Amino acid sequence: MGIFADTRGYFAEMWQAWNKFWFQSVDPATLCLIRLLAGTLLFYTHLVWSLDLQAFLGQEGWLPVEYIRRVQGEQWSVWSVFFWIKPGWLLWCVHIIALLVFFCLMIGLFSRTMAVLAFLFAVSYAHRVSPGAFFGLDKTNCMLALYLMLGPCGARYSLDSVRRVRKGITTPVAPSTAANLAIRLLQVHLCIIYFFSGLAKYTGENWHAGTAVWWALANQEYQSIDMTWLANWPLLVALATHATVFWELSYWALVWNRFTRPLVLWMAIFVHAGIALFMGMITFGVAMIIANLAFLTPQTVRRWFDPLAGRVARLLGAGK
Amino acid sequence: MAKFEPSRPEQQPRPTAPPQQPVKKPAPPRPAGEIGWHPVWRWFVSLLIVLHLLAVFCAPWDLSTQAALPPGFIPPTDNLGRQLPPPVGVLQEPIVTRGLRTWFFRHYLNLLYLNHGYEFFAPDPNGSHVIRYQIRDSGGREVAGGQFPDLKAQWPRLLYHRHMMLAAQTGDMGEESGRHYAQHLLAVNGGQSVRMEWIIHKLLPPQDVKNGKKLDAPETYQVLANIQEVAKPKPVPEQPVALPPTEGGR
């Protein structure tokens, strides 16, 4: 009898914990901050395509659509609006619409609808250049857009919230289960990324030997700041290499504990800011830092950003 | 005796204000920390969460696993001692991860652009690839030349990085991708032929840098492949059929 009661109790407790983890309602401040930053990043990174749009996204260009479709295995599920767009003027029209969508997501105008459209456009661009010109930035862009559309990402720090106040709606922003779900999915997704990134590094001889950071920084095509002075500091290189691998491998475990979380997140900022500053991948570094913000509590986000958001809202004619 | 109730004057309905409908107040927002949604809905969403996260997990899991040879298997060699590929059926495929990624979740991963290994700078950082090209006209004169990626020609940094990926990923795609690059360069710059060199820029060990060697020393560049391509003939627009001149109308 005892064993059944205990087993039932175990599952009941687990279901409670599961519900608390995924379905607890929270203030959507964290999701809204990520919308603001990810929207800005999506807008900028897609704006850059404008400088050589036809070459990268046109029917011909560097890699013709017909060839890319063949390399991708002609699968129906690998989709992009750019596979069907032929005339140059139409390509530009779609590109401008996409930029408007990303811009609206950034400023938080019709946020939820724009988040869905932003995801569809982000995947469209990414599939058109995969393989060919894609890299980690496209994966992170699509991941951020995917989870933004699941929750009320325009409830705060948005034109939507300013419009609500100007219409006289003064009810406070409601806590949201969907916001929690979106943030939780992003958090777990990040854990999976770092875990497998760490595992993949663990199969490399240079990551084992503690020299990989040197090889990464001594790559002239990546380099944006000369770090070759590290040739005189092999111990520093080794420590940075080992710390990177252990941080990635343990991220999924240590980020949930409130005492180790700040250390793990500061390390994330340190690593990704390093990639941005020294290896020229500014957009990718910023994208990963934005994703890591998912681990900030809504209270922290509000404490840091509400004063600034309040000033901006007053400038826009909302609030006292 | 029957009691008669005094007759009551018929009550006229008084003109009264229409009955007030109770004003529906919006439900107060659920306090933070409360569990939301109906249990049935939560069960359903829980199932979707598990499936989604399993899909996200199995993509890098499968991409990080390889088919394995049986323990102790000695690969066959040719007469010169070079290793040959193992006979068919010897390689042990990781059936769970392959099945999940390439069959069960295949289209889901594709649709959401989740089919990735996340192998950032793994297994080891390597040298970068560069493509240098020279375009000539029909008389053999050079009409354009350059390389990609090129920090001077491609700005901002993200555009430069996209060109760097073009040079790097042609290695994975094969020779045909190089031919497409060549045709694109011809289409943009004009000219009759293009010669491209696919180069790896090898990395220098710290000792060489300490000894004063430059990261871009000529010997760090090694040509991996050459591509020579001529411009495709441009499609000639169809000429309208010339009708015989008519001698006036009726």
Tab-separated table of C-alpha atoms in Angstrom, chain B residues 118-236:
chain	number	residue	atom	x	y	z
B	118	TYR	CA	25.617	24.018	-33.036
B	119	GLU	CA	29.273	23.110	-33.540
B	120	PHE	CA	30.674	26.583	-33.012
B	121	PHE	CA	34.451	26.382	-33.679
B	122	ALA	CA	34.334	22.620	-33.190
B	123	PRO	CA	35.867	20.110	-33.313
B	124	ASP	CA	38.875	22.436	-33.797
B	125	PRO	CA	39.273	26.001	-35.082
B	126	ASN	CA	40.723	25.875	-38.571
B	127	GLY	CA	42.153	28.228	-41.155
B	128	SER	CA	39.835	30.342	-43.279
B	129	HIS	CA	39.096	30.059	-46.961
B	130	VAL	CA	39.555	32.808	-49.492
B	131	ILE	CA	38.599	32.888	-53.168
B	132	ARG	CA	40.724	35.001	-55.521
B	133	TYR	CA	39.573	35.706	-59.043
B	134	GLN	CA	40.688	37.307	-62.275
B	135	ILE	CA	38.261	38.128	-65.042
B	136	ARG	CA	39.447	38.578	-68.625
B	137	ASP	CA	37.748	39.731	-71.791
B	138	SER	CA	37.793	37.871	-75.097
B	139	GLY	CA	41.149	39.503	-75.914
B	140	GLY	CA	42.733	38.149	-72.724
B	141	ARG	CA	42.902	41.532	-70.972
B	142	GLU	CA	42.119	41.596	-67.273
B	143	VAL	CA	38.872	43.489	-66.708
B	144	ALA	CA	38.399	42.830	-63.003
B	145	GLY	CA	40.005	41.010	-60.143
B	146	GLY	CA	39.755	40.651	-56.439
B	147	GLN	CA	38.990	38.258	-53.671
B	148	PHE	CA	36.313	37.451	-51.181
B	149	PRO	CA	36.117	37.912	-48.320
B	150	ASP	CA	37.788	41.307	-48.523
B	151	LEU	CA	37.539	43.786	-45.656
B	152	LYS	CA	38.170	46.723	-47.987
B	153	ALA	CA	35.427	45.788	-50.442
B	154	GLN	CA	32.729	44.402	-48.157
B	155	TRP	CA	31.308	46.593	-45.460
B	156	PRO	CA	29.762	46.419	-42.865
B	157	ARG	CA	31.328	43.503	-41.094
B	158	LEU	CA	28.239	41.336	-41.449
B	159	LEU	CA	28.365	41.617	-45.254
B	160	TYR	CA	32.057	40.696	-45.129
B	161	HIS	CA	31.168	37.695	-42.973
B	162	ARG	CA	28.543	36.548	-45.485
B	163	HIS	CA	31.242	36.563	-48.186
B	164	MET	CA	33.555	34.659	-45.844
B	165	MET	CA	30.869	31.992	-45.507
B	166	LEU	CA	30.568	31.778	-49.305
B	167	ALA	CA	34.268	30.977	-49.534
B	168	ALA	CA	34.097	28.514	-46.636
B	169	GLN	CA	30.933	26.633	-47.538
B	170	THR	CA	31.898	25.938	-51.129
B	171	GLY	CA	34.080	23.217	-49.627
B	172	ASP	CA	30.997	21.437	-48.310
B	173	MET	CA	28.918	21.981	-51.433
B	174	GLY	CA	31.450	20.841	-53.994
B	175	GLU	CA	32.829	22.010	-57.300
B	176	GLU	CA	29.499	23.027	-58.844
B	177	SER	CA	29.085	25.816	-56.298
B	178	GLY	CA	32.431	27.242	-57.432
B	179	ARG	CA	31.184	27.282	-61.030
B	180	HIS	CA	28.105	29.222	-59.945
B	181	TYR	CA	30.314	31.762	-58.159
B	182	ALA	CA	32.337	32.098	-61.364
B	183	GLN	CA	29.238	32.687	-63.490
B	184	HIS	CA	27.991	35.275	-60.994
B	185	LEU	CA	31.294	37.140	-61.130
B	186	LEU	CA	31.146	37.126	-64.930
B	187	ALA	CA	27.574	38.357	-64.914
B	188	VAL	CA	28.396	41.222	-62.540
B	189	ASN	CA	31.749	42.304	-63.992
B	190	GLY	CA	31.337	41.392	-67.632
B	191	GLY	CA	34.244	39.650	-69.375
B	192	GLN	CA	34.643	36.384	-71.181
B	193	SER	CA	36.431	34.115	-68.738
B	194	VAL	CA	37.233	33.917	-65.069
B	195	ARG	CA	39.946	32.092	-63.201
B	196	MET	CA	39.331	31.421	-59.541
B	197	GLU	CA	41.600	30.051	-56.868
B	198	TRP	CA	40.127	28.462	-53.782
B	199	ILE	CA	42.698	29.064	-51.059
B	200	ILE	CA	43.079	28.071	-47.446
B	201	HIS	CA	44.780	30.597	-45.218
B	202	LYS	CA	46.628	28.421	-42.748
B	203	LEU	CA	47.091	29.390	-39.119
B	204	LEU	CA	50.427	30.097	-37.492
B	205	PRO	CA	51.439	28.510	-34.193
B	206	PRO	CA	52.313	30.930	-31.359
B	207	GLN	CA	56.034	30.173	-31.681
B	208	ASP	CA	56.098	31.425	-35.295
B	209	VAL	CA	54.313	34.640	-34.303
B	210	LYS	CA	56.765	35.171	-31.459
B	211	ASN	CA	59.593	34.740	-33.972
B	212	GLY	CA	58.151	37.637	-35.964
B	213	LYS	CA	56.290	35.820	-38.712
B	214	LYS	CA	53.210	37.660	-39.984
B	215	LEU	CA	49.773	36.044	-40.011
B	216	ASP	CA	49.508	36.862	-43.733
B	217	ALA	CA	52.953	35.603	-44.735
B	218	PRO	CA	52.769	34.315	-48.357
B	219	GLU	CA	53.513	30.731	-47.303
B	220	THR	CA	50.397	30.653	-45.136
B	221	TYR	CA	48.216	30.674	-48.280
B	222	GLN	CA	47.756	27.368	-50.043
B	223	VAL	CA	45.748	26.900	-53.225
B	224	LEU	CA	43.355	23.980	-52.849
B	225	ALA	CA	41.610	24.139	-56.215
B	226	ASN	CA	41.424	26.157	-59.423
B	227	ILE	CA	38.346	26.866	-61.447
B	228	GLN	CA	38.406	28.178	-64.987
B	229	GLU	CA	35.061	29.181	-66.404
B	230	VAL	CA	33.876	30.949	-69.528
B	231	ALA	CA	30.767	33.091	-69.755
B	232	LYS	CA	27.629	31.243	-70.700
B	233	PRO	CA	26.181	32.426	-73.987
B	234	LYS	CA	23.435	34.913	-73.280
B	235	PRO	CA	20.005	33.728	-74.360
B	236	VAL	CA	19.092	35.422	-77.603
